[in-house]
XYZ file of C-alpha atoms in Angstrom:
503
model
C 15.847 -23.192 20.335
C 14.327 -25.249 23.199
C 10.371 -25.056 24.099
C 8.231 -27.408 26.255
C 5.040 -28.571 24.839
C 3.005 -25.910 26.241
C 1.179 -24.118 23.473
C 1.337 -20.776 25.908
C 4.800 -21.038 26.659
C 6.129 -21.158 22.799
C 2.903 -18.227 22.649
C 5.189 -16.171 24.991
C 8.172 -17.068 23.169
C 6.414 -15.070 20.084
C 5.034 -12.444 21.610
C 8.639 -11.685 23.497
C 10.808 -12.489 20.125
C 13.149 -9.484 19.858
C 14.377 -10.402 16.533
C 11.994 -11.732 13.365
C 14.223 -14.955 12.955
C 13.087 -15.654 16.734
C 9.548 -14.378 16.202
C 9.467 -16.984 12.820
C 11.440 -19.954 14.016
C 9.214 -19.677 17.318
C 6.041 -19.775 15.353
C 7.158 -22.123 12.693
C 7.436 -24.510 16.256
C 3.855 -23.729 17.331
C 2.277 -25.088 13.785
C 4.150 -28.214 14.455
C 2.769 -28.525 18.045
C -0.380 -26.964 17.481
C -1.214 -29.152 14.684
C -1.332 -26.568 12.171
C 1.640 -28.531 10.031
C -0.696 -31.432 9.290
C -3.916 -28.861 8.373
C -1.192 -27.497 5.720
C -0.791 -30.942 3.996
C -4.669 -31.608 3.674
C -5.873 -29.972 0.744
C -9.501 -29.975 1.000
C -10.910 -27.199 3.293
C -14.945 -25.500 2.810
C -12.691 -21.798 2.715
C -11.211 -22.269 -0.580
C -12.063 -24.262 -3.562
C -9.203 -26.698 -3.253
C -10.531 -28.909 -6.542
C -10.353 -25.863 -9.013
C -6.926 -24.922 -7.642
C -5.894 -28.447 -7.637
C -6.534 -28.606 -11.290
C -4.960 -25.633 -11.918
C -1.905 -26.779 -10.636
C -1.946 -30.006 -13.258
C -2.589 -28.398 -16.460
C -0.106 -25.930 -15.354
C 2.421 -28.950 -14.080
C 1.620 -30.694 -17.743
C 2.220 -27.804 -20.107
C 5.313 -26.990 -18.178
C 6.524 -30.662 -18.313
C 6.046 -30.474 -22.439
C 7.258 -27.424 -22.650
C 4.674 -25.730 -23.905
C 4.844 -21.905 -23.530
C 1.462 -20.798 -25.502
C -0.406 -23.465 -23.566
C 0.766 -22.024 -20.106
C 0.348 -18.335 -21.438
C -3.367 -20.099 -22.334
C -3.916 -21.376 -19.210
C -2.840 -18.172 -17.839
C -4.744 -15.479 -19.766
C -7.950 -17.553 -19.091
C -8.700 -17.045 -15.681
C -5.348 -16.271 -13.461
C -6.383 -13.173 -10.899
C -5.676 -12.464 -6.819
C -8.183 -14.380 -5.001
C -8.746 -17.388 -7.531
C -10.956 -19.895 -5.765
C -11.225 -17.464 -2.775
C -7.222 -18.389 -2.074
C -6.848 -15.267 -0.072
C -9.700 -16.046 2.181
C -8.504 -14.448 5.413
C -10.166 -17.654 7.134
C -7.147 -19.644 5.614
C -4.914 -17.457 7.879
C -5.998 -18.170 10.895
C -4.774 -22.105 11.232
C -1.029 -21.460 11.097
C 1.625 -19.439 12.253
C 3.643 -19.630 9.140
C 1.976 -20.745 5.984
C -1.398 -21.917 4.523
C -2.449 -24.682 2.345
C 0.273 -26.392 0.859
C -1.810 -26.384 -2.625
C -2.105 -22.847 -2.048
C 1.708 -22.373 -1.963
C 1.845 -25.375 -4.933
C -0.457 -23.007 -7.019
C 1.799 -19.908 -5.920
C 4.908 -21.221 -7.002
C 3.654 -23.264 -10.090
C 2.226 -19.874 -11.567
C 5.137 -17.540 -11.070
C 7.588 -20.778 -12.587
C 5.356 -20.782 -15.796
C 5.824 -16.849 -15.850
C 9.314 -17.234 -15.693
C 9.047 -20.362 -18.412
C 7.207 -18.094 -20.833
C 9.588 -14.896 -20.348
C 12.489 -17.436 -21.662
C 10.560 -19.280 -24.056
C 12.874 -19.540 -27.487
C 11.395 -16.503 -29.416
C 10.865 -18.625 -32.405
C 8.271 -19.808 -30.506
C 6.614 -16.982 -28.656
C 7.747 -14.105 -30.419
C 9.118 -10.983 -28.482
C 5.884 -8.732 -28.714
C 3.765 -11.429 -28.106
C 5.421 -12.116 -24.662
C 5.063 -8.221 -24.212
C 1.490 -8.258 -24.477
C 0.921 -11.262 -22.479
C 2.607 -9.726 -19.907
C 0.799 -6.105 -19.977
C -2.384 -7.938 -20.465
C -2.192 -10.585 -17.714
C -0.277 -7.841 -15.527
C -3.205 -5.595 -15.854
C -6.200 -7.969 -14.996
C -4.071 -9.618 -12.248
C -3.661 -6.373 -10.513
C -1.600 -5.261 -7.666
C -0.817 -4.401 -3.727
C -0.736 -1.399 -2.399
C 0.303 0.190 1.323
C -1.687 2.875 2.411
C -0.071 4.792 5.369
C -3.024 5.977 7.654
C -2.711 9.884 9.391
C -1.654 9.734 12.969
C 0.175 13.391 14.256
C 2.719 12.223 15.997
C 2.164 8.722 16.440
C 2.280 8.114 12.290
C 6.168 7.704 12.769
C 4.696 3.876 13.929
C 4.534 3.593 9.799
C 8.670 3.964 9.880
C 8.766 0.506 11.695
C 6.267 -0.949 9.127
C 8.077 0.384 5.975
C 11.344 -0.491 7.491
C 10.619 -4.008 7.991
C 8.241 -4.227 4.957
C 11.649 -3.229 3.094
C 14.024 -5.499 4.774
C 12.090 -8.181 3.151
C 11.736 -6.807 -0.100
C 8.135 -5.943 0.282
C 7.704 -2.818 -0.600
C 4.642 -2.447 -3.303
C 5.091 0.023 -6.152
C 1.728 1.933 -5.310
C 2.286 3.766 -1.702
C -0.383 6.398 -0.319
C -0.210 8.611 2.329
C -2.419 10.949 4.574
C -1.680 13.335 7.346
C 1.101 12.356 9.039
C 1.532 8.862 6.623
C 2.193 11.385 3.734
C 5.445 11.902 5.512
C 6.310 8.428 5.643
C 5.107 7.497 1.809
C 7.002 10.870 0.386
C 10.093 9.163 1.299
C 9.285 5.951 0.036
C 8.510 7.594 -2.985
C 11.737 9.825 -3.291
C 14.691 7.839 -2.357
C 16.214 4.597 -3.391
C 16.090 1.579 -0.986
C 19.809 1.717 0.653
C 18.659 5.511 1.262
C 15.271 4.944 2.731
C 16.475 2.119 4.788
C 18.547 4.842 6.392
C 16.407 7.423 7.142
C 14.104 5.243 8.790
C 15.805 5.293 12.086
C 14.614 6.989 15.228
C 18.365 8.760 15.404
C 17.467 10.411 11.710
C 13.677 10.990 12.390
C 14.421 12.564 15.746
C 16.814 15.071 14.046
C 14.390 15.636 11.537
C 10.717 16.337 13.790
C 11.979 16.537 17.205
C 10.328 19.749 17.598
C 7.465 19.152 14.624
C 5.294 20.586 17.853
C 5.139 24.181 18.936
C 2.300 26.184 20.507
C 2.231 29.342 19.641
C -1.484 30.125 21.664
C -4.962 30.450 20.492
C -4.787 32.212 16.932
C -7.866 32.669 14.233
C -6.268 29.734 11.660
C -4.211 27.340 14.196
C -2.577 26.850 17.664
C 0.764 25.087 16.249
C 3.616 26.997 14.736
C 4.564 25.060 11.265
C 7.699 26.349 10.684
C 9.690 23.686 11.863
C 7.634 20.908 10.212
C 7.548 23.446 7.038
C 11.476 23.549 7.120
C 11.799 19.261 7.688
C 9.928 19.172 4.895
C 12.112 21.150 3.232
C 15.514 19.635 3.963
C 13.965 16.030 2.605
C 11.845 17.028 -0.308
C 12.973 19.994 -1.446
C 11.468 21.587 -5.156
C 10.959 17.878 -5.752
C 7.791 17.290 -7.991
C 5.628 13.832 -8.049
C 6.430 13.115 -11.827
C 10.629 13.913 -10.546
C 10.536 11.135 -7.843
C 8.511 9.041 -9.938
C 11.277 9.325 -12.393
C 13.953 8.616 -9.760
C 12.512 5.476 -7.449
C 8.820 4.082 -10.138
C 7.129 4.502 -6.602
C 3.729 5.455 -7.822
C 3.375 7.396 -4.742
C 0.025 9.205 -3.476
C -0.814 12.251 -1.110
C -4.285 12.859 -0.275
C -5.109 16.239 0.778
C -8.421 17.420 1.892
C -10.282 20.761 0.583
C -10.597 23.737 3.384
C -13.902 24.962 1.643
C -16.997 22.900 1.715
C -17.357 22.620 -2.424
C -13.962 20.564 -3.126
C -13.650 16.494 -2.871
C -10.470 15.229 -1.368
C -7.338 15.251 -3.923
C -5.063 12.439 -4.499
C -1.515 13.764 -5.561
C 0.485 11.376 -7.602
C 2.426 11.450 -10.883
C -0.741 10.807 -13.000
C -3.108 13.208 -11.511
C -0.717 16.203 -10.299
C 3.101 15.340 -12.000
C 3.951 18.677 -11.844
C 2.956 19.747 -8.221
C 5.687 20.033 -5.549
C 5.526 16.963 -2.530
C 6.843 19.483 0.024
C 3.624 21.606 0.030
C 1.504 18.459 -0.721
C 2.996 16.934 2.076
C 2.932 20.384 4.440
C -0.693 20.218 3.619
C -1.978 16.744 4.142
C -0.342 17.138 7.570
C -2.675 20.316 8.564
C -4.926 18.879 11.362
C -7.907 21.842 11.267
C -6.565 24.101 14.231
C -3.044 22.788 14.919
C -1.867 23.678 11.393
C -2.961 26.385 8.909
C -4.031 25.103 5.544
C -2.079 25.769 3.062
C -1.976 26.376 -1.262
C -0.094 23.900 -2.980
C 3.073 24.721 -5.472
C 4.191 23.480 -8.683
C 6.757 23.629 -11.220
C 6.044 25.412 -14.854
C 8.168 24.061 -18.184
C 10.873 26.370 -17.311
C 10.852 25.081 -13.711
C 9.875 28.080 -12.085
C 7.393 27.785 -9.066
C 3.780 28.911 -9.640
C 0.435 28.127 -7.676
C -1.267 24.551 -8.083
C -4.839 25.097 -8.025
C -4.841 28.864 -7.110
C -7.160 30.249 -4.824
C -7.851 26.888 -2.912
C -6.244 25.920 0.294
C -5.350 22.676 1.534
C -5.749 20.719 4.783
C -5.258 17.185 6.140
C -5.589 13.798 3.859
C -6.649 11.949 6.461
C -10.041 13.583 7.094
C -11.595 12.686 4.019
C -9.195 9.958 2.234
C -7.228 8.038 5.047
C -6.922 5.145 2.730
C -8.455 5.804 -0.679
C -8.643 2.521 -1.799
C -11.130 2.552 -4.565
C -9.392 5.928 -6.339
C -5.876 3.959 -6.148
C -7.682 1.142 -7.811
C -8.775 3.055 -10.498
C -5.653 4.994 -11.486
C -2.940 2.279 -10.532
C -5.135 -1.320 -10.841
C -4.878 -1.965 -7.450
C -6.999 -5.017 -6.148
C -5.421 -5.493 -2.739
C -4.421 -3.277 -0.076
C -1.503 -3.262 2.845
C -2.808 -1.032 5.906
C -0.812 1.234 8.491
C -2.998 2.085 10.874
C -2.451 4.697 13.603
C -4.772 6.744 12.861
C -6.776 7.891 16.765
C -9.853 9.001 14.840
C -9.892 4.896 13.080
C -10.226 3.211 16.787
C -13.516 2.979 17.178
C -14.179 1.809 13.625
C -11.722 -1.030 12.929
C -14.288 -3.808 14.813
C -16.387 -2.838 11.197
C -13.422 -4.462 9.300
C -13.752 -6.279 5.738
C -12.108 -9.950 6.740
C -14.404 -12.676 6.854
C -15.266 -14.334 9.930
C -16.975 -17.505 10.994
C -16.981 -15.899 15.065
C -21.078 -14.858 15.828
C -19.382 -12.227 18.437
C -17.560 -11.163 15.519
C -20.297 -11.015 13.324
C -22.486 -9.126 15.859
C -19.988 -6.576 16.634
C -19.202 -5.857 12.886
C -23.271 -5.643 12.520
C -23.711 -3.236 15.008
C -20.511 -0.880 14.327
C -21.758 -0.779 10.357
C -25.608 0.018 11.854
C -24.067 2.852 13.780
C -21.692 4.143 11.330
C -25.041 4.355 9.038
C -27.276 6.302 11.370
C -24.383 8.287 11.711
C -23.929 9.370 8.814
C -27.960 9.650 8.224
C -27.452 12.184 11.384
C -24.815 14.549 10.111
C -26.546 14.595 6.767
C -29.921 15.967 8.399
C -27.546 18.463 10.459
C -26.114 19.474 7.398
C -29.123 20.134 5.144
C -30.489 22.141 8.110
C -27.388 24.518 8.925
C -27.432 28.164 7.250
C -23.692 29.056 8.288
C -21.307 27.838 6.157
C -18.367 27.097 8.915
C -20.907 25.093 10.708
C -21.522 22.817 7.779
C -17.731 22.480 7.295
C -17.157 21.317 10.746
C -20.220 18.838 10.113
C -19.406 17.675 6.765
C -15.642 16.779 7.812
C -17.245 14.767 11.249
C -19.339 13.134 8.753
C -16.093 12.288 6.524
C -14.647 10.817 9.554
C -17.369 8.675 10.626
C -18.058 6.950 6.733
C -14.575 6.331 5.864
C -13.177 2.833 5.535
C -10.280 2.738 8.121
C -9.030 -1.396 7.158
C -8.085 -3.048 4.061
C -6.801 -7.058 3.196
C -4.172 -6.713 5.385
C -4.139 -4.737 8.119
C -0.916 -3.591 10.862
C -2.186 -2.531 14.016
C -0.408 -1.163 17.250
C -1.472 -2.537 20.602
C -3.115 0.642 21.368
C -3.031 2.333 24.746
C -4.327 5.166 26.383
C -1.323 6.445 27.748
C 0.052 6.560 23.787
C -2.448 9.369 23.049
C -0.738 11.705 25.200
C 2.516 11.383 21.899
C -0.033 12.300 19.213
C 0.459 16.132 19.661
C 3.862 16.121 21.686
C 7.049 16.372 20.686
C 8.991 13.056 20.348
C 11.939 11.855 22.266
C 14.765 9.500 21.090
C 13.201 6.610 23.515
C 9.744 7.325 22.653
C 10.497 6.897 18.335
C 12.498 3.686 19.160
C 9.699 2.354 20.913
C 7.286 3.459 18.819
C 9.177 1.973 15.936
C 9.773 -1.353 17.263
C 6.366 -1.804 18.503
C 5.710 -1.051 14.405
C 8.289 -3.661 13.153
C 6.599 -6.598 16.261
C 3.862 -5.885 14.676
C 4.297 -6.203 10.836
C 6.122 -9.959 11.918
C 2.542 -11.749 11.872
C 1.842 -10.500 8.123
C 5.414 -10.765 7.011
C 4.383 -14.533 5.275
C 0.954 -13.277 4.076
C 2.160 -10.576 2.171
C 4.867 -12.263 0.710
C 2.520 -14.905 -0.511
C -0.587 -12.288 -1.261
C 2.345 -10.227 -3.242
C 4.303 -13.311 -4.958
C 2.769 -13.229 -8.495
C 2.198 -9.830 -8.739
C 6.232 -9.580 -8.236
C 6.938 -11.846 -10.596
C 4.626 -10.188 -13.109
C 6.809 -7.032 -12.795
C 10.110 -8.221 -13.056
C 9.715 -9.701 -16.138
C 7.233 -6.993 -17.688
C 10.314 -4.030 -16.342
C 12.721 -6.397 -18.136
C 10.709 -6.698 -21.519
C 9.790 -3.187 -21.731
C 13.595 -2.180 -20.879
C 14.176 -3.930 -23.934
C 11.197 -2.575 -26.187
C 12.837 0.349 -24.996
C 16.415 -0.920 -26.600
C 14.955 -1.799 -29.802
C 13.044 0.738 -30.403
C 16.321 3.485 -30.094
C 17.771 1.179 -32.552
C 14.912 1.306 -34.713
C 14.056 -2.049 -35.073
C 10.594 -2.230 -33.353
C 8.695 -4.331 -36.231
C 6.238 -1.295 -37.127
C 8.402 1.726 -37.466
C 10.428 -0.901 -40.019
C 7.519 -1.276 -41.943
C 6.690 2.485 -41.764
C 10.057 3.406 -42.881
C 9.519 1.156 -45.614
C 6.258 2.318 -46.686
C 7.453 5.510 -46.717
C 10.404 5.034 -49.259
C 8.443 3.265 -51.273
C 5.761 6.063 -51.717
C 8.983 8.557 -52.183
C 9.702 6.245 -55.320
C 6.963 6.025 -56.459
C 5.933 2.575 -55.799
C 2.630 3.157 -54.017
């Protein structure tokens, strides 16, 4: 491929890539003329602490080179987590293109080659369990990603682009969540195998599905939008399907946050740990019911005998997304999540995302996150007075969700982003066409191409870390049907003993 030296030019050439081998060789191009390539061989930089990592990176280099697999699992335990020496700045992103630090990338692939040293260390050396442990341990206090699919109507079939291209690069974390319309999107992450998914992620298959998700059916006491359609989509892709079921099927840890219709219930997150036996369909069905265009709904589950009975009877359901869009610090308490992957579609998020977490070293920046986080607070001070003052108890619903809306955090460490419009408001309570989902889609998958090498770098350990850990407990698994796991041995042994009398 041919550019001139213009930065802008080759800047065009990115922004019109129709492919993400154009979109990567193109920007790949731009580091070398920009300068970027020669920032990448420099080590030293004030947003990182390049001497900590570059020491890292030669005790790691020297135990490997002796072969020494309890030094490196040493070295490893002591301090290894996500952001060592603030390597995931968000500053270090914004240099290159492509890339970061070649250190950075040094450190990267020196850890997850140790990882893979230790998982085939001779066993006379590291013995089986202790690998196991090392792994569950280190796993643990590493952490994970996750990708939280933000609500949306009918613009959250942008997160089929995302998840699409997310999974043509093998991306895909193992913790998904969902709200509102993004519960659609994460239920079949979380319920089919890859070849599957990949499938179903087409505007031809979601066009069959929701082409007419939207139907007015005129002003009525608990909604203005017929259901039945979206109620029988739902249906034909999820079926009597319950979250510990598809956890079974795919290890998606998948989420579905729901929000209470009453004003005494907290926002639920439905996942195999918290709800196994609840059914996705009506999870989903009720995450998607926007107050007014949907009816809430009660939520279904399975008994022992697999009959369906009420989940939580007596409480209705309505959409995730107005009190748990992303909930970030509940998936990081169930699932040891420590970085997040963000969707966002969500209308309702616009006029929030300038209060973002990155880092900047921009004073416009800086002044505009100020003053969006000073009027988020007074806010939320404001709908808390109205609230406290209100006698009628619809009135204080209707407050206390606007005051949901307005606290939430709508960004996390990585965050996709349309190039928003105001002519793509008019989709988010229409029906969608074939031309309007391919759009939509490939708008999704231009842009998910910037954060295609971030997350792979951001998610590289944490990979690695699961491979081996699936492989070792597959075979845990192995011994233990054969009866050879070390302690049952020594229990069955015990146990003969005392039956002959030799205790």
């Amino acid at each position: 491929m041919l550019f001139g030296p213009n930065l802008s030019d080759i800047e065009k050439e990115i922004e019109n890539a129709d492919s993400y081998q154009a979109f990567y060789e193109a920007s790949l191009y731009h580091d070398e003329v920009s300068g970027a390539n020669a920032w990448k061989e420099e080590d030293d930089s004030s947003a990182y602490d390049y001497q900590m990592i570059r020491k890292r990176v030669e005790r790691i280099k020297a135990a490997r080179a002796s072969r020494d697999a309890p030094a490196l699992m040493s070295i490893l335990h002591e301090g290894i987590h996500g952001n060592l020496g603030n390597i995931a700045n968000p500053l270090l992103n914004k240099k290159a293109k492509i890339g970061t630090k070649k250190l950075i990338q040094e450190f990267l692939d020196e850890v997850c080659a140790a990882l893979d040293f230790i998982y085939n260390a001779d066993e006379n050396e590291v013995d089986f369990y202790e690998k196991l442990s090392f792994f569950d341990e280190t796993n643990h206090s590493y952490g994970q990603s996750c990708l939280m699919l933000s609500g949306g109507a009918g613009l959250g079939f942008f997160h089929a682009g995302v998840v699409k291209t997310l999974l043509a690069h093998d991306l895909i974390p193992k913790v998904v969540s969902g709200a509102s319309a993004g519960s659609i999107i994460a239920a079949l992450i979380g319920t089919r195998p890859k070849d599957e998914l990949a499938d179903l992620l087409t505007a031809e298959n979601i066009y069959e599905h929701f082409r007419g998700w939207s139907r007015f059916k005129g002003v009525r006491q608990d909604s203005f939008f017929d259901s039945t359609r979206l109620e029988n989509a739902l249906i034909e892709l999820f079926d009597l399907t319950t979250f510990d079921e598809a956890y079974e099927k795919t290890g998606i840890s998948m989420t579905i946050t729901v929000s209470p219709a009453d004003l005494h219930q907290h926002s639920r997150l439905l996942n195999h740990k918290t709800s196994p036996n609840a059914i996705i369909t009506q999870a989903v069905r009720a995450s998607c019911a926007i107050p007014y265009v949907f009816s809430p709904v009660y939520l279904k589950a399975k008994n022992q005998q697999g009959d369906v009975i009420p989940y939580i009877p007596n409480r209705q359901f309505a959409d995730g997304s107005l009190m748990a869009d992303l909930p970030f610090e509940r998936l990081a308490r169930l699932f040891g999540v420590n970085h997040s992957i963000v969707s966002q579609i969500n209308p309702l998020a616009a006029p929030f995302i300038a209060g973002g977490k990155h880092k900047t070293d921009s004073i416009k920046e800086l002044t505009i996150r100020h003053a969006t986080t000073l009027a988020k607070k007074n806010s939320v001070y404001f709908f808390d007075v109205l609230e406290s003052l209100s006698k009628n108890d619809a009135l204080r619903r209707g407050i206390h969700k606007v005051r949901s809306i307005i606290e939430q955090q709508y960004v996390g460490d990585i965050n996709i982003l349309p190039k928003r419009k105001l002519t793509d408001y008019r989709h988010v309570f229409a029906n969608p066409s074939l031309d309007s989902l391919t759009k939509l889609i490939k708008s999704a998958e231009k842009a998910c191409w910037p954060h295609i090498d971030m997350i792979r770098r951001n998610t590289q350990i944490s990979k690695t870390f699961r491979k081996h850990l699936k492989d070792l407990k597959k075979r845990e698994s192995l011994l233990l049907s054969h009866n050879t796991h070390p302690y049952r041995e020594m229990n069955r042994e015990a146990s003969n003993d005392a039956a002959s009398g030799q205790v």
